[in-house]
PDB file of N, CA and C in Angstrom:
ATOM      1  N   UNK A   1       8.776  -8.565 -16.670  1.00 56.00           N
ATOM      2  CA  UNK A   1       7.875  -7.279 -16.789  1.00 56.00           C
ATOM      3  C   UNK A   1       7.557  -6.986 -18.348  1.00 56.00           C
ATOM      4  N   UNK A   2       8.321  -7.482 -19.212  1.00 62.00           N
ATOM      5  CA  UNK A   2       8.197  -7.156 -20.415  1.00 62.00           C
ATOM      6  C   UNK A   2       7.048  -7.381 -21.111  1.00 62.00           C
ATOM      7  N   UNK A   3       6.415  -8.584 -20.816  1.00 60.00           N
ATOM      8  CA  UNK A   3       5.041  -8.938 -21.388  1.00 60.00           C
ATOM      9  C   UNK A   3       3.829  -8.145 -20.783  1.00 60.00           C
ATOM     10  N   UNK A   4       4.046  -7.743 -19.478  1.00 63.00           N
ATOM     11  CA  UNK A   4       3.021  -6.963 -18.671  1.00 63.00           C
ATOM     12  C   UNK A   4       2.228  -5.895 -19.195  1.00 63.00           C
ATOM     13  N   UNK A   5       3.103  -5.202 -19.982  1.00 63.00           N
ATOM     14  CA  UNK A   5       2.521  -3.673 -20.401  1.00 63.00           C
ATOM     15  C   UNK A   5       1.270  -3.937 -21.340  1.00 63.00           C
ATOM     16  N   UNK A   6       1.049  -5.040 -22.067  1.00 71.00           N
ATOM     17  CA  UNK A   6       0.104  -5.403 -22.961  1.00 71.00           C
ATOM     18  C   UNK A   6      -1.029  -5.775 -22.200  1.00 71.00           C
ATOM     19  N   UNK A   7      -0.952  -6.075 -21.163  1.00 73.00           N
ATOM     20  CA  UNK A   7      -2.122  -6.609 -20.224  1.00 73.00           C
ATOM     21  C   UNK A   7      -3.192  -5.216 -19.929  1.00 73.00           C
ATOM     22  N   UNK A   8      -4.494  -5.583 -19.627  1.00 84.00           N
ATOM     23  CA  UNK A   8      -5.164  -4.656 -19.454  1.00 84.00           C
ATOM     24  C   UNK A   8      -5.315  -4.301 -17.683  1.00 84.00           C
ATOM     25  N   UNK A   9      -4.300  -3.895 -17.320  1.00 87.00           N
ATOM     26  CA  UNK A   9      -3.986  -3.482 -16.019  1.00 87.00           C
ATOM     27  C   UNK A   9      -3.848  -1.964 -15.691  1.00 87.00           C
ATOM     28  N   UNK A  10      -4.727  -1.611 -14.553  1.00 91.00           N
ATOM     29  CA  UNK A  10      -4.678  -0.456 -13.892  1.00 91.00           C
ATOM     30  C   UNK A  10      -3.967   0.294 -13.188  1.00 91.00           C
ATOM     31  N   UNK A  11      -3.694  -1.000 -12.245  1.00 92.00           N
ATOM     32  CA  UNK A  11      -2.541  -0.780 -11.179  1.00 92.00           C
ATOM     33  C   UNK A  11      -2.199  -2.079 -10.425  1.00 92.00           C
ATOM     34  N   UNK A  12      -0.910  -2.137  -9.787  1.00 92.00           N
ATOM     35  CA  UNK A  12      -0.714  -3.521  -9.241  1.00 92.00           C
ATOM     36  C   UNK A  12      -0.592  -3.191  -7.667  1.00 92.00           C
ATOM     37  N   UNK A  13      -1.093  -4.064  -7.098  1.00 92.00           N
ATOM     38  CA  UNK A  13      -1.358  -4.151  -5.797  1.00 92.00           C
ATOM     39  C   UNK A  13      -0.270  -5.060  -5.049  1.00 92.00           C
ATOM     40  N   UNK A  14       0.593  -4.456  -4.460  1.00 89.00           N
ATOM     41  CA  UNK A  14       1.806  -5.227  -4.157  1.00 89.00           C
ATOM     42  C   UNK A  14       2.116  -5.102  -2.632  1.00 89.00           C
ATOM     43  N   UNK A  15       2.302  -6.297  -1.977  1.00 85.00           N
ATOM     44  CA  UNK A  15       2.696  -6.653  -0.651  1.00 85.00           C
ATOM     45  C   UNK A  15       2.677  -7.982  -0.363  1.00 85.00           C
ATOM     46  N   UNK A  16       2.692  -8.466   1.060  1.00 80.00           N
ATOM     47  CA  UNK A  16       2.542  -7.261   2.119  1.00 80.00           C
ATOM     48  C   UNK A  16       3.550  -6.574   2.238  1.00 80.00           C
ATOM     49  N   UNK A  17       3.312  -5.246   2.407  1.00 76.00           N
ATOM     50  CA  UNK A  17       4.677  -4.494   2.816  1.00 76.00           C
ATOM     51  C   UNK A  17       4.964  -4.820   4.185  1.00 76.00           C
ATOM     52  N   UNK A  18       4.093  -4.935   5.175  1.00 80.00           N
ATOM     53  CA  UNK A  18       4.709  -5.177   6.603  1.00 80.00           C
ATOM     54  C   UNK A  18       3.916  -6.065   7.216  1.00 80.00           C
ATOM     55  N   UNK A  19       3.247  -6.985   6.661  1.00 68.00           N
ATOM     56  CA  UNK A  19       2.810  -8.136   7.041  1.00 68.00           C
ATOM     57  C   UNK A  19       1.206  -7.673   6.963  1.00 68.00           C
ATOM     58  N   UNK A  20       0.105  -8.578   7.552  1.00 68.00           N
ATOM     59  CA  UNK A  20      -1.199  -8.304   7.475  1.00 68.00           C
ATOM     60  C   UNK A  20      -1.761  -9.131   8.732  1.00 68.00           C
ATOM     61  N   UNK A  21      -2.765  -7.855   9.220  1.00 63.00           N
ATOM     62  CA  UNK A  21      -3.533  -8.572  10.419  1.00 63.00           C
ATOM     63  C   UNK A  21      -4.812  -9.044  10.103  1.00 63.00           C
ATOM     64  N   UNK A  22      -5.341  -9.029   9.044  1.00 62.00           N
ATOM     65  CA  UNK A  22      -6.775  -9.434   8.441  1.00 62.00           C
ATOM     66  C   UNK A  22      -6.773 -10.972   7.729  1.00 62.00           C
ATOM     67  N   UNK A  23      -5.533 -11.051   7.228  1.00 63.00           N
ATOM     68  CA  UNK A  23      -5.608 -12.586   6.589  1.00 63.00           C
ATOM     69  C   UNK A  23      -4.230 -13.188   6.878  1.00 63.00           C
ATOM     70  N   UNK A  24      -4.292 -14.635   6.569  1.00 70.00           N
ATOM     71  CA  UNK A  24      -2.834 -15.191   6.508  1.00 70.00           C
ATOM     72  C   UNK A  24      -2.562 -15.629   5.009  1.00 70.00           C
ATOM     73  N   UNK A  25      -1.526 -14.953   4.508  1.00 67.00           N
ATOM     74  CA  UNK A  25      -1.152 -15.305   3.442  1.00 67.00           C
ATOM     75  C   UNK A  25      -0.103 -16.307   3.019  1.00 67.00           C
ATOM     76  N   UNK A  26       0.732 -16.451   4.021  1.00 72.00           N
ATOM     77  CA  UNK A  26       1.767 -17.193   3.982  1.00 72.00           C
ATOM     78  C   UNK A  26       3.033 -16.659   3.069  1.00 72.00           C
ATOM     79  N   UNK A  27       2.849 -15.230   2.929  1.00 71.00           N
ATOM     80  CA  UNK A  27       3.997 -14.679   2.113  1.00 71.00           C
ATOM     81  C   UNK A  27       4.766 -13.962   3.054  1.00 71.00           C
ATOM     82  N   UNK A  28       5.980 -14.010   2.839  1.00 77.00           N
ATOM     83  CA  UNK A  28       6.837 -12.976   3.851  1.00 77.00           C
ATOM     84  C   UNK A  28       6.666 -11.700   3.271  1.00 77.00           C
ATOM     85  N   UNK A  29       6.993 -10.593   4.511  1.00 81.00           N
ATOM     86  CA  UNK A  29       6.926  -9.339   4.227  1.00 81.00           C
ATOM     87  C   UNK A  29       7.707  -8.959   3.063  1.00 81.00           C
ATOM     88  N   UNK A  30       7.444  -7.975   2.322  1.00 85.00           N
ATOM     89  CA  UNK A  30       8.078  -7.398   0.899  1.00 85.00           C
ATOM     90  C   UNK A  30       9.145  -6.455   1.442  1.00 85.00           C
ATOM     91  N   UNK A  31       8.811  -5.784   2.477  1.00 88.00           N
ATOM     92  CA  UNK A  31       9.887  -4.643   2.953  1.00 88.00           C
ATOM     93  C   UNK A  31       9.955  -3.660   1.901  1.00 88.00           C
ATOM     94  N   UNK A  32      10.462  -2.515   2.575  1.00 91.00           N
ATOM     95  CA  UNK A  32      10.540  -1.183   1.632  1.00 91.00           C
ATOM     96  C   UNK A  32      11.364  -1.433   0.602  1.00 91.00           C
ATOM     97  N   UNK A  33      12.464  -1.930   0.734  1.00 92.00           N
ATOM     98  CA  UNK A  33      13.717  -2.012  -0.124  1.00 92.00           C
ATOM     99  C   UNK A  33      13.038  -2.770  -1.565  1.00 92.00           C
ATOM    100  N   UNK A  34      12.664  -3.903  -1.296  1.00 93.00           N
ATOM    101  CA  UNK A  34      11.923  -4.376  -2.453  1.00 93.00           C
ATOM    102  C   UNK A  34      10.694  -3.743  -3.167  1.00 93.00           C
ATOM    103  N   UNK A  35       9.665  -2.984  -2.273  1.00 94.00           N
ATOM    104  CA  UNK A  35       8.962  -2.352  -2.871  1.00 94.00           C
ATOM    105  C   UNK A  35       9.306  -1.115  -3.714  1.00 94.00           C
ATOM    106  N   UNK A  36      10.429  -0.334  -3.209  1.00 96.00           N
ATOM    107  CA  UNK A  36      11.250   0.659  -3.816  1.00 96.00           C
ATOM    108  C   UNK A  36      11.480   0.039  -5.288  1.00 96.00           C
ATOM    109  N   UNK A  37      12.047  -1.085  -5.350  1.00 96.00           N
ATOM    110  CA  UNK A  37      12.734  -1.701  -6.581  1.00 96.00           C
ATOM    111  C   UNK A  37      11.704  -1.971  -7.531  1.00 96.00           C
ATOM    112  N   UNK A  38      10.525  -2.529  -6.978  1.00 94.00           N
ATOM    113  CA  UNK A  38       9.366  -3.067  -7.761  1.00 94.00           C
ATOM    114  C   UNK A  38       8.615  -1.702  -8.474  1.00 94.00           C
ATOM    115  N   UNK A  39       8.459  -0.804  -7.719  1.00 96.00           N
ATOM    116  CA  UNK A  39       7.809   0.402  -8.039  1.00 96.00           C
ATOM    117  C   UNK A  39       8.598   1.298  -9.181  1.00 96.00           C
ATOM    118  N   UNK A  40      10.119   1.190  -8.971  1.00 96.00           N
ATOM    119  CA  UNK A  40      10.764   1.629  -9.990  1.00 96.00           C
ATOM    120  C   UNK A  40      10.731   0.987 -11.422  1.00 96.00           C
ATOM    121  N   UNK A  41      10.606  -0.248 -11.360  1.00 94.00           N
ATOM    122  CA  UNK A  41      10.383  -0.911 -12.579  1.00 94.00           C
ATOM    123  C   UNK A  41       9.141  -1.189 -13.017  1.00 94.00           C
ATOM    124  N   UNK A  42       8.162  -1.067 -12.367  1.00 93.00           N
ATOM    125  CA  UNK A  42       6.740  -1.213 -12.800  1.00 93.00           C
ATOM    126  C   UNK A  42       6.554  -0.202 -13.765  1.00 93.00           C
ATOM    127  N   UNK A  43       5.873  -0.418 -15.030  1.00 91.00           N
ATOM    128  CA  UNK A  43       5.267   0.335 -15.861  1.00 91.00           C
ATOM    129  C   UNK A  43       3.838   0.699 -15.497  1.00 91.00           C
ATOM    130  N   UNK A  44       3.205   0.234 -14.373  1.00 92.00           N
ATOM    131  CA  UNK A  44       1.905   0.534 -14.120  1.00 92.00           C
ATOM    132  C   UNK A  44       2.131   1.258 -12.478  1.00 92.00           C
ATOM    133  N   UNK A  45       1.099   2.052 -11.956  1.00 95.00           N
ATOM    134  CA  UNK A  45       1.168   2.668 -10.631  1.00 95.00           C
ATOM    135  C   UNK A  45       1.132   1.347  -9.568  1.00 95.00           C
ATOM    136  N   UNK A  46       1.647   1.570  -8.552  1.00 97.00           N
ATOM    137  CA  UNK A  46       1.809   0.567  -7.443  1.00 97.00           C
ATOM    138  C   UNK A  46       1.196   0.951  -6.227  1.00 97.00           C
ATOM    139  N   UNK A  47       0.127  -0.020  -5.762  1.00 96.00           N
ATOM    140  CA  UNK A  47      -0.337   0.357  -4.675  1.00 96.00           C
ATOM    141  C   UNK A  47      -0.182  -0.714  -3.623  1.00 96.00           C
ATOM    142  N   UNK A  48       0.395   0.061  -2.505  1.00 94.00           N
ATOM    143  CA  UNK A  48       1.094  -0.743  -1.487  1.00 94.00           C
ATOM    144  C   UNK A  48      -0.094  -1.442  -0.388  1.00 94.00           C
ATOM    145  N   UNK A  49       0.228  -2.553  -0.231  1.00 91.00           N
ATOM    146  CA  UNK A  49      -1.024  -3.085   0.546  1.00 91.00           C
ATOM    147  C   UNK A  49      -0.287  -4.112   1.838  1.00 91.00           C
ATOM    148  N   UNK A  50      -0.961  -4.337   3.078  1.00 89.00           N
ATOM    149  CA  UNK A  50      -0.542  -5.097   4.026  1.00 89.00           C
ATOM    150  C   UNK A  50       0.150  -4.427   5.057  1.00 89.00           C
ATOM    151  N   UNK A  51      -0.570  -4.385   6.206  1.00 89.00           N
ATOM    152  CA  UNK A  51       0.017  -3.711   7.405  1.00 89.00           C
ATOM    153  C   UNK A  51       0.320  -2.183   7.542  1.00 89.00           C
ATOM    154  N   UNK A  52      -0.355  -1.507   6.626  1.00 93.00           N
ATOM    155  CA  UNK A  52      -0.326  -0.112   6.536  1.00 93.00           C
ATOM    156  C   UNK A  52      -1.176   0.765   7.241  1.00 93.00           C
ATOM    157  N   UNK A  53      -0.661   1.547   8.087  1.00 93.00           N
ATOM    158  CA  UNK A  53      -1.535   2.558   9.056  1.00 93.00           C
ATOM    159  C   UNK A  53      -0.821   3.842   9.061  1.00 93.00           C
ATOM    160  N   UNK A  54      -1.339   4.774   9.988  1.00 94.00           N
ATOM    161  CA  UNK A  54      -0.817   5.962  10.394  1.00 94.00           C
ATOM    162  C   UNK A  54       0.717   5.985  10.593  1.00 94.00           C
ATOM    163  N   UNK A  55       1.264   5.071  11.099  1.00 93.00           N
ATOM    164  CA  UNK A  55       2.671   5.199  11.461  1.00 93.00           C
ATOM    165  C   UNK A  55       3.668   4.942  10.518  1.00 93.00           C
ATOM    166  N   UNK A  56       3.140   4.202   9.369  1.00 94.00           N
ATOM    167  CA  UNK A  56       3.966   4.120   8.307  1.00 94.00           C
ATOM    168  C   UNK A  56       3.522   4.281   6.759  1.00 94.00           C
ATOM    169  N   UNK A  57       2.358   4.769   6.769  1.00 95.00           N
ATOM    170  CA  UNK A  57       2.033   5.112   5.312  1.00 95.00           C
ATOM    171  C   UNK A  57       2.931   5.920   4.506  1.00 95.00           C
ATOM    172  N   UNK A  58       3.545   7.020   5.143  1.00 96.00           N
ATOM    173  CA  UNK A  58       4.393   7.714   4.374  1.00 96.00           C
ATOM    174  C   UNK A  58       5.569   7.245   3.789  1.00 96.00           C
ATOM    175  N   UNK A  59       6.190   6.233   4.683  1.00 95.00           N
ATOM    176  CA  UNK A  59       7.337   5.471   4.077  1.00 95.00           C
ATOM    177  C   UNK A  59       6.899   4.638   2.872  1.00 95.00           C
ATOM    178  N   UNK A  60       5.585   4.063   2.911  1.00 96.00           N
ATOM    179  CA  UNK A  60       5.308   3.353   1.668  1.00 96.00           C
ATOM    180  C   UNK A  60       5.053   4.409   0.363  1.00 96.00           C
ATOM    181  N   UNK A  61       4.805   5.390   0.626  1.00 96.00           N
ATOM    182  CA  UNK A  61       4.708   6.336  -0.481  1.00 96.00           C
ATOM    183  C   UNK A  61       5.878   6.732  -0.912  1.00 96.00           C
ATOM    184  N   UNK A  62       6.763   7.001   0.238  1.00 96.00           N
ATOM    185  CA  UNK A  62       8.248   7.241  -0.130  1.00 96.00           C
ATOM    186  C   UNK A  62       8.982   6.684  -0.815  1.00 96.00           C
ATOM    187  N   UNK A  63       8.734   5.235  -0.773  1.00 96.00           N
ATOM    188  CA  UNK A  63       9.263   3.980  -1.576  1.00 96.00           C
ATOM    189  C   UNK A  63       8.760   3.921  -2.996  1.00 96.00           C
ATOM    190  N   UNK A  64       7.730   4.836  -3.472  1.00 96.00           N
ATOM    191  CA  UNK A  64       7.205   4.731  -4.694  1.00 96.00           C
ATOM    192  C   UNK A  64       5.699   4.338  -5.055  1.00 96.00           C
ATOM    193  N   UNK A  65       5.259   3.949  -4.041  1.00 97.00           N
ATOM    194  CA  UNK A  65       3.828   3.461  -4.030  1.00 97.00           C
ATOM    195  C   UNK A  65       3.010   4.936  -4.413  1.00 97.00           C
ATOM    196  N   UNK A  66       2.014   4.709  -5.521  1.00 96.00           N
ATOM    197  CA  UNK A  66       1.347   5.769  -5.928  1.00 96.00           C
ATOM    198  C   UNK A  66      -0.034   5.797  -5.135  1.00 96.00           C
ATOM    199  N   UNK A  67      -0.457   4.680  -4.146  1.00 95.00           N
ATOM    200  CA  UNK A  67      -1.600   4.578  -3.678  1.00 95.00           C
ATOM    201  C   UNK A  67      -1.362   3.642  -2.353  1.00 95.00           C
ATOM    202  N   UNK A  68      -2.416   3.653  -1.748  1.00 95.00           N
ATOM    203  CA  UNK A  68      -2.600   2.656  -0.384  1.00 95.00           C
ATOM    204  C   UNK A  68      -3.539   2.011  -0.130  1.00 95.00           C
ATOM    205  N   UNK A  69      -3.725   0.686   0.026  1.00 93.00           N
ATOM    206  CA  UNK A  69      -4.786  -0.095   0.400  1.00 93.00           C
ATOM    207  C   UNK A  69      -4.572  -0.364   2.026  1.00 93.00           C
ATOM    208  N   UNK A  70      -5.677   0.224   2.708  1.00 93.00           N
ATOM    209  CA  UNK A  70      -5.430  -0.024   4.124  1.00 93.00           C
ATOM    210  C   UNK A  70      -6.813  -0.757   4.483  1.00 93.00           C
ATOM    211  N   UNK A  71      -6.884  -1.979   4.888  1.00 90.00           N
ATOM    212  CA  UNK A  71      -7.806  -2.545   5.454  1.00 90.00           C
ATOM    213  C   UNK A  71      -7.769  -2.906   7.221  1.00 90.00           C
ATOM    214  N   UNK A  72      -6.595  -3.605   7.316  1.00 89.00           N
ATOM    215  CA  UNK A  72      -6.688  -3.769   8.884  1.00 89.00           C
ATOM    216  C   UNK A  72      -6.766  -2.631   9.841  1.00 89.00           C
ATOM    217  N   UNK A  73      -5.937  -1.915   9.378  1.00 92.00           N
ATOM    218  CA  UNK A  73      -5.786  -0.605  10.523  1.00 92.00           C
ATOM    219  C   UNK A  73      -7.466   0.068  10.535  1.00 92.00           C
ATOM    220  N   UNK A  74      -8.019   0.179   9.394  1.00 91.00           N
ATOM    221  CA  UNK A  74      -9.337   0.688   9.063  1.00 91.00           C
ATOM    222  C   UNK A  74     -10.298  -0.317  10.088  1.00 91.00           C
ATOM    223  N   UNK A  75     -10.480  -1.716   9.768  1.00 90.00           N
ATOM    224  CA  UNK A  75     -11.287  -2.270  10.500  1.00 90.00           C
ATOM    225  C   UNK A  75     -11.029  -2.686  12.037  1.00 90.00           C
ATOM    226  N   UNK A  76      -9.753  -2.238  12.396  1.00 91.00           N
ATOM    227  CA  UNK A  76      -9.462  -2.646  13.559  1.00 91.00           C
ATOM    228  C   UNK A  76      -9.473  -1.165  14.516  1.00 91.00           C
ATOM    229  N   UNK A  77      -9.667  -0.136  13.577  1.00 94.00           N
ATOM    230  CA  UNK A  77      -9.722   1.091  14.410  1.00 94.00           C
ATOM    231  C   UNK A  77     -11.155   1.298  15.431  1.00 94.00           C
ATOM    232  N   UNK A  78     -10.786   1.963  16.622  1.00 95.00           N
ATOM    233  CA  UNK A  78     -11.735   2.273  17.556  1.00 95.00           C
ATOM    234  C   UNK A  78     -13.060   2.965  17.016  1.00 95.00           C
ATOM    235  N   UNK A  79     -12.540   3.942  15.958  1.00 97.00           N
ATOM    236  CA  UNK A  79     -13.424   4.711  15.162  1.00 97.00           C
ATOM    237  C   UNK A  79     -13.086   4.666  13.785  1.00 97.00           C
ATOM    238  N   UNK A  80     -13.590   3.614  13.160  1.00 95.00           N
ATOM    239  CA  UNK A  80     -13.028   3.505  11.568  1.00 95.00           C
ATOM    240  C   UNK A  80     -13.356   4.996  10.836  1.00 95.00           C
ATOM    241  N   UNK A  81     -14.409   5.487  10.893  1.00 96.00           N
ATOM    242  CA  UNK A  81     -14.647   6.570  10.376  1.00 96.00           C
ATOM    243  C   UNK A  81     -13.710   7.718  10.549  1.00 96.00           C
ATOM    244  N   UNK A  82     -13.321   7.983  11.887  1.00 96.00           N
ATOM    245  CA  UNK A  82     -12.368   8.885  12.196  1.00 96.00           C
ATOM    246  C   UNK A  82     -10.900   8.493  11.600  1.00 96.00           C
ATOM    247  N   UNK A  83     -10.546   7.096  11.704  1.00 95.00           N
ATOM    248  CA  UNK A  83      -9.389   6.851  11.220  1.00 95.00           C
ATOM    249  C   UNK A  83      -9.128   7.238   9.737  1.00 95.00           C
ATOM    250  N   UNK A  84     -10.080   6.959   8.891  1.00 95.00           N
ATOM    251  CA  UNK A  84     -10.303   7.039   7.550  1.00 95.00           C
ATOM    252  C   UNK A  84     -10.143   8.524   7.093  1.00 95.00           C
ATOM    253  N   UNK A  85     -10.999   9.454   7.731  1.00 96.00           N
ATOM    254  CA  UNK A  85     -10.723  10.967   7.778  1.00 96.00           C
ATOM    255  C   UNK A  85      -9.422  11.179   8.145  1.00 96.00           C
ATOM    256  N   UNK A  86      -8.628  10.896   9.109  1.00 95.00           N
ATOM    257  CA  UNK A  86      -7.387  11.001   9.321  1.00 95.00           C
ATOM    258  C   UNK A  86      -6.397  10.830   8.273  1.00 95.00           C
ATOM    259  N   UNK A  87      -6.467   9.600   7.946  1.00 95.00           N
ATOM    260  CA  UNK A  87      -5.490   9.068   7.013  1.00 95.00           C
ATOM    261  C   UNK A  87      -5.612   9.696   5.604  1.00 95.00           C
ATOM    262  N   UNK A  88      -7.082  10.021   5.150  1.00 95.00           N
ATOM    263  CA  UNK A  88      -7.394  10.730   3.888  1.00 95.00           C
ATOM    264  C   UNK A  88      -6.748  12.217   4.112  1.00 95.00           C
ATOM    265  N   UNK A  89      -6.866  12.822   5.077  1.00 95.00           N
ATOM    266  CA  UNK A  89      -6.227  14.249   5.456  1.00 95.00           C
ATOM    267  C   UNK A  89      -4.797  14.284   5.207  1.00 95.00           C
ATOM    268  N   UNK A  90      -4.308  13.270   5.860  1.00 94.00           N
ATOM    269  CA  UNK A  90      -2.511  12.886   5.922  1.00 94.00           C
ATOM    270  C   UNK A  90      -2.256  13.052   4.565  1.00 94.00           C
ATOM    271  N   UNK A  91      -2.772  12.036   3.766  1.00 92.00           N
ATOM    272  CA  UNK A  91      -2.250  11.674   2.573  1.00 92.00           C
ATOM    273  C   UNK A  91      -2.562  12.843   1.371  1.00 92.00           C
ATOM    274  N   UNK A  92      -3.393  13.672   1.788  1.00 90.00           N
ATOM    275  CA  UNK A  92      -3.990  14.790   0.918  1.00 90.00           C
ATOM    276  C   UNK A  92      -2.753  15.962   0.990  1.00 90.00           C
ATOM    277  N   UNK A  93      -1.998  15.985   2.116  1.00 66.00           N
ATOM    278  CA  UNK A  93      -1.270  17.186   2.156  1.00 66.00           C
ATOM    279  C   UNK A  93       0.464  17.055   1.459  1.00 66.00           C
TER     280      UNK A  93
END
C-alpha cells in the first residue's frame, strides 16, 4: 500500500463482500473481517461491493466502508425504483 497514495485514485471498490449474483468473479467472498482490516489500512475511501442489499448494507458500513456499490439487489428487485429509494433513505439516516 505504500506506493498507492501517489496514484490518482478517488476510492477503492472492494469485494465481493458477500459474493455476487450478477457476475461470476471466481473470487472468494472477502468477508467483513478482511473488509474491516483493509478499510483501516487504506489511505483512500473504500466502497463495498458484492452481494450488498437491505439486509446487510449496515454491516458493510460498520466495517469501515465509506460507500456502497449495489447492483444485484437493485437489478433483481421487484421494483428497482422503490428499492433504490428505500436504500437511499436508510443510508442517509
